[in-house]
Amino acid sequence: MSDADTATGTLPPEGGFPVADGRATAAEVWRLSRGHRLKLVAVAALGIVSTAVDLIPAVAIGLLVDRVQDGTAGLGTVLTATAVMALSAVLGTAGTALTIVLGTRTYHTILAALRERLVERALTLPQHLVERAGTGDLISRSSDDVTAVADAAPAVIPVLTVTVFTIVVSLGGLTALEWPYAAALAVVLPVYAVALRWYHRAGPQAYRAERAAMSTRAQQILESQRGYETVLGFGLAEQRHRAVLTTSWAVALQSMRARTVQSMLSGRLNLGEFLSLAAVLVVGFVLIERGDSSVGGATTAMLLVLRLLGPLNQLLLVFDTLQSALASLSRMIGVLTVPDASEPTATAVSGTAMAGTAVAGTAVRLTDVTFSYDHGPLVLDDITLDLREHQHVAVVGASGAGKTTLAAVIAGIHPPNTGNVARPGHVAVITQEVHVFAGTVRANLTLAAPGATDRDIRAALDATGAAGLLARLPDGLDTVVGTGGHPLTDAQAQQLALARVLLADPELAVLDEATAEAGSADAQQLDRAVLAVLAGRAGLVIAHRLSQAASCDRIVVMEHGRIIESGTQDELVSAGGVYAGLWAAWVSGR
């Protein structure tokens, strides 16, 4: 990345990630259906045939009525009609069941592909975008919304499959029988269209509001869980309880609103059903009176309409579930529509980022950089800093000086408000909050280097002073650690994280108080591990202990978001400035 390039990204709208519109949702579903379209065509063909077979009983009953009225029906006629109806019922049911099974399998295959894309995109989103939109919103989309779409399958697919094919076949059958019957039904269909149009306006709004309320509730619960110690320490339990309770009631109210919309739809469907039956009865009476239709023909028409009205009403009723699923689907695909940042990001190595290439000979260059969180006061103010290749720079300062923010901007986690940031193509970040993933030690270490051999892993552990750790683990590299696994101390977890960086072999390592959680007994060992990690590459160290800063090539002192001192250990101590005072206090306190 050149000097003119800036680490920027497109912020999502306030209140969460974007929601994909209908066109974007349809385009993504169509793309995901690639490779399954022949199956979908086969499902459609099988559904039409099965539905046509399923309508044979209505025709058979109509013919039987005419034979009875003519006095030509006998036991053979009744048995034949009964056998035909039984056979068609069996074949139609079997065909419909097979259609639903094939459709459901294809649906879940496509949904699985979408879920994989969603998780993949979520894991590569820049951290500042996730923080801006809210972690709870992202979790809700990858959990609640995925569940809503998956759970809709048993309710939607059977009804949708049967209804669409039944409408097509029934209208064709009515037209073939006597076109006035089809015309009578067609006249009433606008009632359903009006009901659907009304619901299309009211339904999505209700369900989007319900899903948004769920996201807000998820955010409140997540913040309460993550900040559990803070909540207890400051006596905020009751306040957090009220916040969760308030958002939960908001979910309940939005859910009641959605159910009210559903009830209003049911009333409109009942009206449409009444008008459909009345229209066909009146037309049948007129046609029979004029001799243009028989009683059997009218009976067949009524049975076809009755056969149609059931699935049609079910379709519009399940449209409630369908709308909810589509709202969730749009929210899921909305995450995929978040534009990539102008520079790529890498997979995490306890927080790894990748960016463009810096100026030759310079690992990092910051020029006139400013940064603030959500348009608040400046946390970084006019920062200009160069970090040469293979140079190790320590950043020190009081709490709140902007050290961690500087590290995040250099790593590409946060884009600057103004100014330019240039960095190498592979940057690894370790913070003091080191995460141990649930899995084996080997799996934890090869996250950053999938091709690493056991020999590479042991060499990295040895370099970070963690070789003895394997001897204490029951199954060596195959020992399961993390949640539910073998417990590790804070120092051991930090050793694993440092070994992971060695295996990743970045051009720039950013250590943000990476060993701050270590006790005094482990401090020297972890300091040596840090030096091993920094060897041969550029390094930025947010120093918790000044002994770490003293071992670096250069020290930068920050205060109120600005760099106030910069130089080597000896230069700063001799200058008698802020760092000299910090060093004197550190030496006397050891």
Coordinates of C-alpha atoms in Angstrom, one line a residue:
M1 CA 0.0 0.0 0.0
S2 CA 1.4 3.4 -1.0
D3 CA 1.6 6.5 1.1
A4 CA -1.5 7.8 -0.7
D5 CA -3.5 4.8 0.3
T6 CA -5.6 4.9 3.5
A7 CA -7.0 2.1 5.5
T8 CA -10.6 2.8 5.1
G9 CA -13.9 0.8 5.0
T10 CA -17.5 1.4 4.5
L11 CA -19.4 1.8 7.7
P12 CA -22.7 0.0 8.1
P13 CA -25.7 2.1 8.9
E14 CA -26.4 3.2 12.4
G15 CA -28.3 0.5 14.3
G16 CA -26.9 -2.6 12.7
F17 CA -25.7 -4.1 9.4
P18 CA -27.7 -3.4 6.3
V19 CA -30.7 -5.4 5.2
A20 CA -30.6 -6.7 1.6
D21 CA -33.4 -5.6 -0.7
G22 CA -35.5 -8.0 -2.7
R23 CA -33.4 -7.8 -5.8
A24 CA -30.1 -8.5 -3.9
T25 CA -31.8 -11.3 -2.0
A26 CA -33.1 -12.9 -5.1
A27 CA -29.7 -12.5 -6.9
E28 CA -27.9 -14.2 -4.0
V29 CA -30.4 -17.1 -3.8
W30 CA -30.1 -17.5 -7.6
R31 CA -26.3 -17.6 -7.4
L32 CA -26.4 -20.2 -4.6
S33 CA -28.8 -22.4 -6.6
R34 CA -26.1 -22.9 -9.2
G35 CA -25.6 -26.7 -9.4
H36 CA -29.1 -27.4 -8.1
R37 CA -31.2 -26.0 -10.8
L38 CA -31.8 -29.3 -12.7
K39 CA -33.0 -30.7 -9.4
L40 CA -35.4 -27.8 -9.0
V41 CA -36.8 -28.4 -12.5
A42 CA -37.3 -32.1 -11.7
V43 CA -39.1 -31.1 -8.5
A44 CA -41.4 -28.8 -10.4
A45 CA -42.2 -31.5 -13.0
L46 CA -42.8 -34.1 -10.4
G47 CA -45.0 -31.7 -8.4
I48 CA -47.2 -30.8 -11.4
V49 CA -47.7 -34.5 -12.3
S50 CA -48.5 -35.5 -8.7
T51 CA -51.0 -32.6 -8.3
A52 CA -52.7 -33.6 -11.5
V53 CA -53.1 -37.2 -10.3
D54 CA -54.4 -35.9 -7.0
L55 CA -57.2 -34.1 -8.7
I56 CA -58.5 -37.2 -10.5
P57 CA -60.9 -38.1 -7.6
A58 CA -62.9 -34.9 -8.2
V59 CA -63.3 -35.8 -11.9
A60 CA -64.3 -39.4 -11.0
I61 CA -66.9 -38.2 -8.5
G62 CA -68.4 -35.8 -11.1
L63 CA -68.7 -38.6 -13.7
L64 CA -70.2 -40.9 -11.1
V65 CA -72.8 -38.3 -10.2
D66 CA -73.8 -38.0 -13.9
R67 CA -74.0 -41.8 -14.3
V68 CA -76.2 -42.0 -11.2
Q69 CA -78.4 -39.2 -12.5
D70 CA -78.7 -40.9 -15.9
G71 CA -79.6 -44.2 -14.2
T72 CA -76.6 -46.0 -15.9
A73 CA -74.5 -46.5 -12.8
G74 CA -74.1 -49.9 -11.4
L75 CA -72.0 -51.7 -8.9
G76 CA -69.2 -52.0 -11.4
T77 CA -69.3 -48.2 -12.0
V78 CA -69.0 -47.5 -8.3
L79 CA -66.2 -50.0 -7.8
T80 CA -64.3 -48.6 -10.8
A81 CA -64.7 -45.1 -9.5
T82 CA -63.6 -46.1 -6.0
A83 CA -60.5 -48.0 -7.4
V84 CA -59.5 -45.0 -9.5
M85 CA -59.9 -42.6 -6.6
A86 CA -57.9 -44.9 -4.3
L87 CA -55.1 -45.4 -6.8
S88 CA -54.9 -41.7 -7.7
A89 CA -54.9 -40.9 -4.0
V90 CA -51.9 -43.2 -3.3
L91 CA -50.0 -42.1 -6.4
G92 CA -50.7 -38.4 -5.8
T93 CA -49.7 -38.7 -2.1
A94 CA -46.5 -40.6 -2.9
G95 CA -45.6 -38.1 -5.7
T96 CA -46.3 -35.1 -3.4
A97 CA -44.3 -36.6 -0.6
L98 CA -41.3 -37.2 -2.9
T99 CA -41.6 -33.7 -4.3
I100 CA -41.5 -32.3 -0.8
V101 CA -38.5 -34.4 0.2
L102 CA -36.5 -33.5 -2.9
G103 CA -37.5 -29.8 -2.5
T104 CA -36.6 -29.8 1.2
R105 CA -33.2 -31.4 0.6
T106 CA -32.4 -28.9 -2.1
Y107 CA -33.6 -26.1 0.2
H108 CA -31.4 -27.1 3.0
T109 CA -28.4 -27.6 0.7
I110 CA -28.7 -24.1 -0.5
L111 CA -29.3 -22.8 3.0
A112 CA -26.1 -24.6 4.2
A113 CA -24.1 -22.9 1.5
L114 CA -25.6 -19.5 2.5
R115 CA -24.8 -20.2 6.2
E116 CA -21.2 -21.0 5.2
R117 CA -20.9 -17.8 3.3
L118 CA -22.4 -15.8 6.2
V119 CA -19.9 -17.3 8.7
E120 CA -17.0 -16.8 6.3
R121 CA -18.0 -13.2 5.7
A122 CA -18.6 -12.5 9.4
L123 CA -15.1 -13.8 10.3
T124 CA -13.5 -11.5 7.7
L125 CA -15.4 -8.3 8.5
P126 CA -13.1 -5.5 9.8
Q127 CA -13.5 -5.2 13.6
H128 CA -14.5 -1.5 13.4
L129 CA -17.5 -2.4 11.2
V130 CA -18.6 -5.1 13.7
E131 CA -18.2 -2.7 16.6
R132 CA -20.1 0.0 14.8
A133 CA -23.0 -2.2 13.9
G134 CA -23.0 -4.1 17.1
T135 CA -21.8 -7.6 17.9
G136 CA -25.3 -8.6 19.1
D137 CA -26.7 -7.8 15.6
L138 CA -24.1 -10.0 13.9
I139 CA -24.7 -12.8 16.4
S140 CA -28.5 -12.5 16.0
R141 CA -28.2 -12.8 12.2
S142 CA -25.9 -15.8 12.4
S143 CA -28.1 -17.6 15.0
D144 CA -31.7 -16.3 15.3
D145 CA -32.1 -15.5 11.7
V146 CA -30.4 -18.8 10.5
T147 CA -32.7 -20.7 12.8
A148 CA -35.8 -18.8 11.6
V149 CA -35.0 -19.6 7.9
A150 CA -34.2 -23.3 8.7
D151 CA -37.3 -23.8 10.9
A152 CA -39.5 -22.3 8.1
A153 CA -38.7 -25.3 5.9
P154 CA -41.1 -27.8 7.4
A155 CA -44.0 -25.3 7.4
V156 CA -43.3 -23.5 4.1
I157 CA -42.0 -26.1 1.6
P158 CA -44.9 -28.6 1.8
V159 CA -47.5 -25.8 1.5
L160 CA -45.7 -23.8 -1.1
T161 CA -44.9 -26.9 -3.2
V162 CA -48.5 -28.2 -3.1
T163 CA -50.2 -24.9 -3.5
V164 CA -48.4 -23.6 -6.5
F165 CA -48.9 -26.8 -8.4
T166 CA -52.5 -27.1 -7.3
I167 CA -53.4 -23.6 -8.4
V168 CA -51.9 -24.3 -11.9
V169 CA -53.5 -27.7 -12.3
S170 CA -56.9 -26.6 -10.8
L171 CA -57.3 -23.6 -13.0
G172 CA -56.4 -25.7 -16.0
G173 CA -58.9 -28.4 -15.0
L174 CA -61.7 -25.8 -14.5
T175 CA -61.0 -24.3 -17.9
A176 CA -61.1 -27.7 -19.5
L177 CA -64.3 -28.6 -17.8
E178 CA -66.2 -25.3 -18.5
W179 CA -64.5 -22.1 -19.0
P180 CA -67.2 -20.1 -17.0
Y181 CA -66.1 -21.9 -13.9
A182 CA -62.6 -20.8 -14.3
A183 CA -63.8 -17.3 -15.1
A184 CA -65.9 -17.2 -11.9
L185 CA -62.9 -18.2 -9.8
A186 CA -60.7 -15.7 -11.7
V187 CA -63.1 -12.9 -10.8
V188 CA -62.7 -13.7 -7.1
L189 CA -58.9 -14.2 -7.1
P190 CA -58.3 -10.4 -6.9
V191 CA -59.7 -10.6 -3.4
Y192 CA -56.8 -12.8 -2.5
A193 CA -54.4 -10.5 -4.4
V194 CA -55.6 -7.5 -2.4
A195 CA -55.2 -9.4 0.8
L196 CA -51.7 -10.5 -0.2
R197 CA -50.8 -6.9 -1.2
W198 CA -52.0 -5.6 2.1
Y199 CA -50.1 -8.3 3.9
H200 CA -47.0 -7.7 1.8
R201 CA -47.0 -4.1 3.1
A202 CA -47.8 -4.8 6.7
G203 CA -46.1 -8.2 7.2
P204 CA -42.4 -7.3 6.4
Q205 CA -42.5 -4.2 8.5
A206 CA -43.8 -6.2 11.5
Y207 CA -41.3 -8.9 11.1
R208 CA -38.4 -6.6 10.5
A209 CA -39.3 -4.7 13.6
E210 CA -39.5 -8.1 15.5
R211 CA -36.1 -9.2 14.3
A212 CA -34.6 -5.8 15.1
A213 CA -36.0 -6.0 18.6
M214 CA -34.4 -9.5 18.9
S215 CA -31.1 -8.1 17.8
T216 CA -31.3 -5.3 20.4
R217 CA -32.2 -7.9 23.1
A218 CA -29.2 -10.1 22.0
Q219 CA -26.9 -7.1 22.3
Q220 CA -28.1 -6.3 25.8
I221 CA -27.7 -9.9 26.9
L222 CA -24.3 -10.2 25.3
E223 CA -23.0 -7.0 26.9
S224 CA -24.2 -8.1 30.3
Q225 CA -22.4 -11.5 29.9
R226 CA -19.2 -10.0 28.6
G227 CA -19.1 -7.3 31.3
Y228 CA -20.2 -9.7 34.1
E229 CA -17.3 -8.7 36.4
T230 CA -17.9 -5.0 35.8
V231 CA -21.6 -5.4 36.4
L232 CA -21.0 -7.1 39.7
G233 CA -18.1 -4.7 40.7
F234 CA -20.2 -1.6 40.2
G235 CA -23.5 -3.0 41.4
L236 CA -25.1 -2.7 38.0
A237 CA -27.0 -6.0 38.2
E238 CA -30.4 -4.4 38.6
Q239 CA -29.7 -1.8 35.9
R240 CA -28.7 -4.5 33.4
H241 CA -31.7 -6.6 34.4
R242 CA -34.0 -3.7 33.6
A243 CA -32.3 -3.2 30.3
V244 CA -32.7 -6.8 29.3
L245 CA -36.3 -6.8 30.6
T246 CA -37.1 -3.7 28.6
T247 CA -35.7 -5.2 25.4
S248 CA -37.5 -8.5 26.1
W249 CA -40.8 -6.6 26.4
A250 CA -40.0 -4.8 23.2
V251 CA -39.7 -8.3 21.5
A252 CA -43.0 -9.4 23.0
L253 CA -44.8 -6.3 21.8
Q254 CA -43.4 -6.6 18.3
S255 CA -44.3 -10.3 18.3
M256 CA -47.9 -9.4 19.3
R257 CA -48.0 -6.9 16.5
A258 CA -46.9 -9.6 14.0
R259 CA -49.6 -12.0 15.3
T260 CA -52.2 -9.3 15.0
V261 CA -51.3 -8.9 11.3
Q262 CA -51.7 -12.6 10.9
S263 CA -55.2 -12.6 12.4
M264 CA -56.3 -9.8 10.1
L265 CA -55.0 -11.8 7.2
S266 CA -57.1 -14.8 8.3
G267 CA -60.3 -12.7 8.1
R268 CA -59.6 -11.6 4.6
L269 CA -58.9 -15.2 3.6
N270 CA -62.3 -16.3 5.0
L271 CA -64.0 -13.6 2.9
G272 CA -62.2 -14.8 -0.2
E273 CA -63.2 -18.4 0.4
F274 CA -66.9 -17.5 0.8
L275 CA -66.9 -15.4 -2.4
S276 CA -65.1 -18.2 -4.4
L277 CA -67.6 -20.9 -3.4
A278 CA -70.6 -18.6 -4.0
A279 CA -69.3 -17.6 -7.4
V280 CA -68.9 -21.1 -8.6
L281 CA -72.2 -22.2 -7.2
V282 CA -74.0 -19.4 -9.0
V283 CA -72.3 -20.1 -12.3
G284 CA -73.0 -23.8 -11.9
F285 CA -76.7 -23.1 -11.3
V286 CA -76.9 -20.9 -14.4
L287 CA -75.1 -23.4 -16.6
I288 CA -77.2 -26.3 -15.5
E289 CA -80.3 -24.2 -16.0
R290 CA -79.3 -23.4 -19.5
G291 CA -78.2 -27.0 -20.2
D292 CA -74.6 -26.0 -20.7
S293 CA -73.3 -28.2 -17.8
S294 CA -74.4 -31.2 -15.9
V295 CA -74.8 -31.8 -12.2
G296 CA -71.7 -33.9 -12.3
G297 CA -69.8 -31.2 -14.0
A298 CA -70.9 -28.6 -11.4
T299 CA -69.9 -31.1 -8.7
T300 CA -66.5 -31.6 -10.2
A301 CA -66.1 -27.8 -10.4
M302 CA -67.0 -27.4 -6.7
L303 CA -64.6 -30.2 -5.7
L304 CA -61.8 -28.6 -7.7
V305 CA -62.4 -25.2 -6.1
L306 CA -62.6 -26.8 -2.6
R307 CA -59.4 -28.7 -3.4
L308 CA -57.8 -25.4 -4.4
L309 CA -59.1 -23.2 -1.6
G310 CA -57.5 -25.3 1.1
P311 CA -53.9 -25.0 -0.2
L312 CA -54.5 -21.4 -1.3
N313 CA -55.5 -20.4 2.3
Q314 CA -52.7 -22.4 3.7
L315 CA -50.3 -20.6 1.4
L316 CA -51.5 -17.2 2.5
L317 CA -51.5 -18.2 6.1
V318 CA -48.0 -19.7 5.8
F319 CA -47.0 -16.5 4.1
D320 CA -46.8 -15.3 7.6
T321 CA -43.9 -17.7 8.3
L322 CA -42.6 -17.1 4.8
Q323 CA -42.4 -13.4 5.4
S324 CA -40.6 -13.9 8.7
A325 CA -38.1 -16.3 7.0
L326 CA -37.6 -13.8 4.1
A327 CA -37.0 -11.0 6.6
S328 CA -34.4 -13.2 8.3
L329 CA -33.0 -14.2 4.9
S330 CA -32.6 -10.5 3.9
R331 CA -30.8 -9.8 7.1
M332 CA -28.4 -12.7 6.5
I333 CA -27.7 -11.7 3.0
G334 CA -27.3 -8.1 4.2
V335 CA -24.1 -9.1 5.9
L336 CA -22.8 -10.4 2.6
T337 CA -23.5 -7.0 1.0
V338 CA -21.3 -5.1 3.3
P339 CA -18.5 -3.9 1.0
D340 CA -15.0 -5.1 1.6
A341 CA -12.6 -2.5 3.0
S342 CA -10.3 -0.9 0.5
E343 CA -7.6 -3.2 1.8
P344 CA -8.0 -7.0 2.5
T345 CA -8.0 -8.4 6.0
A346 CA -6.5 -11.7 7.1
T347 CA -7.6 -14.5 9.3
A348 CA -7.1 -14.0 13.0
V349 CA -3.9 -15.0 14.8
S350 CA -5.3 -13.8 18.2
G351 CA -6.2 -10.7 16.1
T352 CA -4.3 -10.7 12.9
A353 CA -4.8 -8.2 10.1
M354 CA -3.3 -7.9 6.6
A355 CA -2.9 -4.8 4.5
G356 CA -1.1 -3.3 1.6
T357 CA 2.6 -3.0 1.2
A358 CA 4.4 -0.2 2.9
V359 CA 7.2 1.9 1.5
A360 CA 10.4 0.0 0.8
G361 CA 12.7 -0.1 3.8
T362 CA 9.8 1.0 6.1
A363 CA 7.5 -1.5 7.7
V364 CA 5.0 1.1 9.0
R365 CA 4.4 4.7 8.1
L366 CA 1.7 6.9 9.7
T367 CA 1.3 10.4 8.4
D368 CA -0.9 13.0 10.1
V369 CA -3.2 10.3 11.5
T370 CA -6.2 11.3 13.7
F371 CA -8.8 8.9 15.1
S372 CA -11.9 9.1 17.2
Y373 CA -14.6 6.6 18.2
D374 CA -18.0 7.4 16.7
H375 CA -17.3 11.1 16.1
G376 CA -16.3 11.6 19.8
P377 CA -13.2 13.4 21.0
L378 CA -9.9 12.6 19.3
V379 CA -8.1 9.6 20.7
L380 CA -5.2 10.0 18.3
D381 CA -4.2 13.5 17.3
D382 CA -1.8 14.2 14.5
I383 CA 0.3 11.0 14.8
T384 CA 3.3 10.7 12.4
L385 CA 5.4 7.7 12.9
D386 CA 7.8 5.5 10.9
L387 CA 8.8 2.0 11.8
R388 CA 11.7 0.6 9.8
E389 CA 12.0 -3.0 8.8
H390 CA 13.2 -5.3 11.6
Q391 CA 13.0 -2.3 14.0
H392 CA 11.3 -2.8 17.4
V393 CA 9.4 0.1 18.8
A394 CA 7.9 0.3 22.3
V395 CA 4.9 2.5 23.1
V396 CA 4.5 3.6 26.7
G397 CA 2.2 6.1 28.5
A398 CA -0.4 6.4 31.1
S399 CA -3.8 4.6 30.8
G400 CA -5.9 6.4 28.2
A401 CA -3.0 7.9 26.4
G402 CA -4.1 6.2 23.1
K403 CA -1.6 3.3 23.0
T404 CA -4.1 0.5 22.3
T405 CA -5.9 2.7 19.7
L406 CA -2.6 3.4 18.0
A407 CA -1.9 -0.4 17.8
A408 CA -5.4 -1.0 16.4
V409 CA -4.9 1.7 13.7
I410 CA -1.5 0.4 12.7
A411 CA -2.9 -3.2 12.5
G412 CA -5.8 -2.1 10.3
I413 CA -8.5 -2.9 12.9
H414 CA -9.7 0.7 12.9
P415 CA -9.3 3.1 9.9
P416 CA -8.1 6.6 10.7
N417 CA -10.4 9.5 10.5
T418 CA -7.7 11.5 8.6
G419 CA -4.2 10.8 7.4
N420 CA -2.5 7.8 5.8
V421 CA -1.5 4.4 7.2
A422 CA 0.9 2.2 5.3
R423 CA 1.8 -1.2 6.6
P424 CA 3.2 -4.6 5.3
G425 CA 1.1 -7.3 3.8
H426 CA 1.1 -9.6 6.8
V427 CA 0.5 -8.2 10.3
A428 CA -0.1 -10.2 13.5
V429 CA -1.7 -8.8 16.6
I430 CA -1.7 -10.2 20.1
T431 CA -3.6 -8.5 22.9
Q432 CA -3.6 -9.2 26.6
E433 CA -7.0 -11.0 26.1
V434 CA -5.6 -14.1 24.6
H435 CA -8.2 -16.7 23.5
V436 CA -7.7 -20.4 23.6
F437 CA -9.9 -22.1 21.1
A438 CA -11.7 -25.3 22.0
G439 CA -9.7 -28.0 20.4
T440 CA -6.3 -29.7 20.5
V441 CA -3.0 -27.8 21.1
R442 CA -2.0 -28.6 17.6
A443 CA -5.3 -27.2 16.2
N444 CA -4.8 -24.0 18.2
L445 CA -1.3 -23.5 16.9
T446 CA -2.0 -24.4 13.2
L447 CA -4.8 -21.9 12.9
A448 CA -2.4 -19.4 11.6
A449 CA -0.2 -21.9 9.7
P450 CA -2.3 -24.8 8.5
G451 CA 0.7 -26.4 6.7
A452 CA 2.9 -26.4 9.9
T453 CA 4.3 -29.8 10.8
D454 CA 4.7 -31.1 14.4
R455 CA 8.4 -30.3 14.0
D456 CA 7.6 -26.7 13.2
I457 CA 5.2 -26.5 16.1
R458 CA 7.7 -27.9 18.6
A459 CA 10.3 -25.5 17.3
A460 CA 7.9 -22.5 17.9
L461 CA 7.1 -23.7 21.4
D462 CA 10.7 -24.2 22.2
A463 CA 11.5 -20.6 20.9
T464 CA 8.8 -19.2 23.2
G465 CA 9.9 -21.2 26.2
A466 CA 6.9 -23.4 26.1
A467 CA 8.6 -26.7 25.2
G468 CA 8.1 -27.9 28.8
L469 CA 4.4 -27.3 28.5
L470 CA 3.9 -30.3 26.2
A471 CA 5.6 -32.6 28.8
R472 CA 3.0 -31.5 31.4
L473 CA 0.0 -32.1 29.1
P474 CA -1.6 -35.5 29.2
D475 CA -1.7 -36.1 25.4
G476 CA 1.0 -33.7 24.2
L477 CA -0.1 -31.9 21.0
D478 CA -3.3 -33.9 21.0
T479 CA -4.4 -32.5 24.4
V480 CA -7.8 -30.8 24.1
V481 CA -7.7 -27.3 25.6
G482 CA -10.1 -24.4 25.8
T483 CA -13.7 -24.7 26.9
G484 CA -14.3 -28.1 28.4
G485 CA -10.7 -29.1 27.9
H486 CA -7.4 -29.2 29.8
P487 CA -7.1 -25.9 31.7
L488 CA -4.2 -23.6 30.9
T489 CA -2.7 -20.8 33.0
D490 CA -2.7 -17.3 31.7
A491 CA 1.0 -17.6 31.0
Q492 CA 0.6 -20.8 29.1
A493 CA -2.2 -19.3 27.0
Q494 CA 0.1 -16.4 26.2
Q495 CA 2.9 -18.8 25.2
L496 CA 0.6 -20.5 22.8
A497 CA -0.4 -17.2 21.3
L498 CA 3.2 -16.2 20.9
A499 CA 4.1 -19.5 19.3
R500 CA 1.1 -19.1 17.0
V501 CA 2.7 -15.8 15.8
L502 CA 6.0 -17.5 15.1
L503 CA 4.3 -20.1 13.0
A504 CA 2.4 -17.4 11.1
D505 CA 5.7 -15.6 10.4
P506 CA 4.3 -12.1 9.9
E507 CA 6.3 -9.1 8.6
L508 CA 5.0 -7.0 11.5
A509 CA 4.1 -8.1 15.0
V510 CA 1.9 -5.9 17.1
L511 CA 2.0 -6.9 20.8
D512 CA -0.6 -4.9 22.8
E513 CA 0.3 -5.6 26.4
A514 CA 0.4 -9.3 25.3
T515 CA 2.1 -10.4 28.5
A516 CA 0.3 -8.1 30.9
E517 CA -1.7 -10.9 32.5
A518 CA 1.4 -12.9 33.5
G519 CA 2.4 -13.0 37.1
S520 CA 5.8 -12.0 38.3
A521 CA 7.1 -15.6 38.2
D522 CA 6.4 -15.8 34.5
A523 CA 7.3 -12.2 33.5
Q524 CA 10.9 -12.9 32.6
Q525 CA 10.1 -16.0 30.7
L526 CA 7.4 -14.3 28.6
D527 CA 9.7 -11.3 28.0
R528 CA 12.2 -13.7 26.5
A529 CA 9.4 -15.2 24.4
V530 CA 8.5 -11.8 23.1
L531 CA 12.0 -11.2 22.0
A532 CA 12.0 -14.5 20.2
V533 CA 8.8 -13.5 18.4
L534 CA 10.1 -10.1 17.4
A535 CA 13.5 -11.4 16.1
G536 CA 13.9 -10.9 12.4
R537 CA 10.7 -8.8 11.9
A538 CA 9.4 -5.3 12.7
G539 CA 7.6 -5.1 16.0
L540 CA 5.4 -2.7 17.8
V541 CA 5.2 -3.3 21.6
I542 CA 2.6 -1.7 23.8
A543 CA 4.7 -2.1 26.9
H544 CA 3.1 -3.0 30.2
R545 CA 6.5 -3.4 31.9
L546 CA 9.2 -0.9 31.1
S547 CA 11.7 -3.8 31.0
Q548 CA 10.1 -4.7 27.7
A549 CA 10.4 -1.1 26.5
A550 CA 14.1 -1.0 27.5
S551 CA 14.8 -4.0 25.2
C552 CA 13.4 -2.3 22.1
D553 CA 15.3 -0.3 19.6
R554 CA 13.2 2.8 20.1
I555 CA 10.6 4.0 22.6
V556 CA 7.7 6.3 21.9
V557 CA 5.9 8.1 24.8
M558 CA 2.2 9.0 24.3
E559 CA 0.1 11.4 26.3
H560 CA -3.5 12.5 25.4
G561 CA -3.3 10.9 22.0
R562 CA -0.1 12.6 21.0
I563 CA 3.5 11.4 20.8
I564 CA 5.4 13.6 23.2
E565 CA 8.8 11.8 23.3
S566 CA 10.7 9.5 21.0
G567 CA 14.1 8.0 21.2
T568 CA 16.3 5.1 22.5
Q569 CA 16.3 4.0 26.2
D570 CA 19.5 5.9 27.0
E571 CA 18.4 9.0 25.1
L572 CA 15.1 9.3 26.9
V573 CA 16.5 8.5 30.4
S574 CA 19.3 11.1 29.8
A575 CA 16.7 13.7 28.6
G576 CA 15.1 13.8 32.0
G577 CA 11.5 14.0 30.6
V578 CA 8.4 12.0 31.1
Y579 CA 9.9 8.6 30.3
A580 CA 12.9 9.3 32.6
G581 CA 10.3 9.8 35.4
L582 CA 8.5 6.6 34.5
W583 CA 11.8 4.7 34.4
A584 CA 12.9 6.0 37.8
A585 CA 9.6 4.9 39.3
W586 CA 9.9 1.5 37.7
V587 CA 13.4 0.9 38.9
S588 CA 12.6 1.9 42.5
G589 CA 9.6 -0.3 42.5
R590 CA 11.3 -3.4 41.4

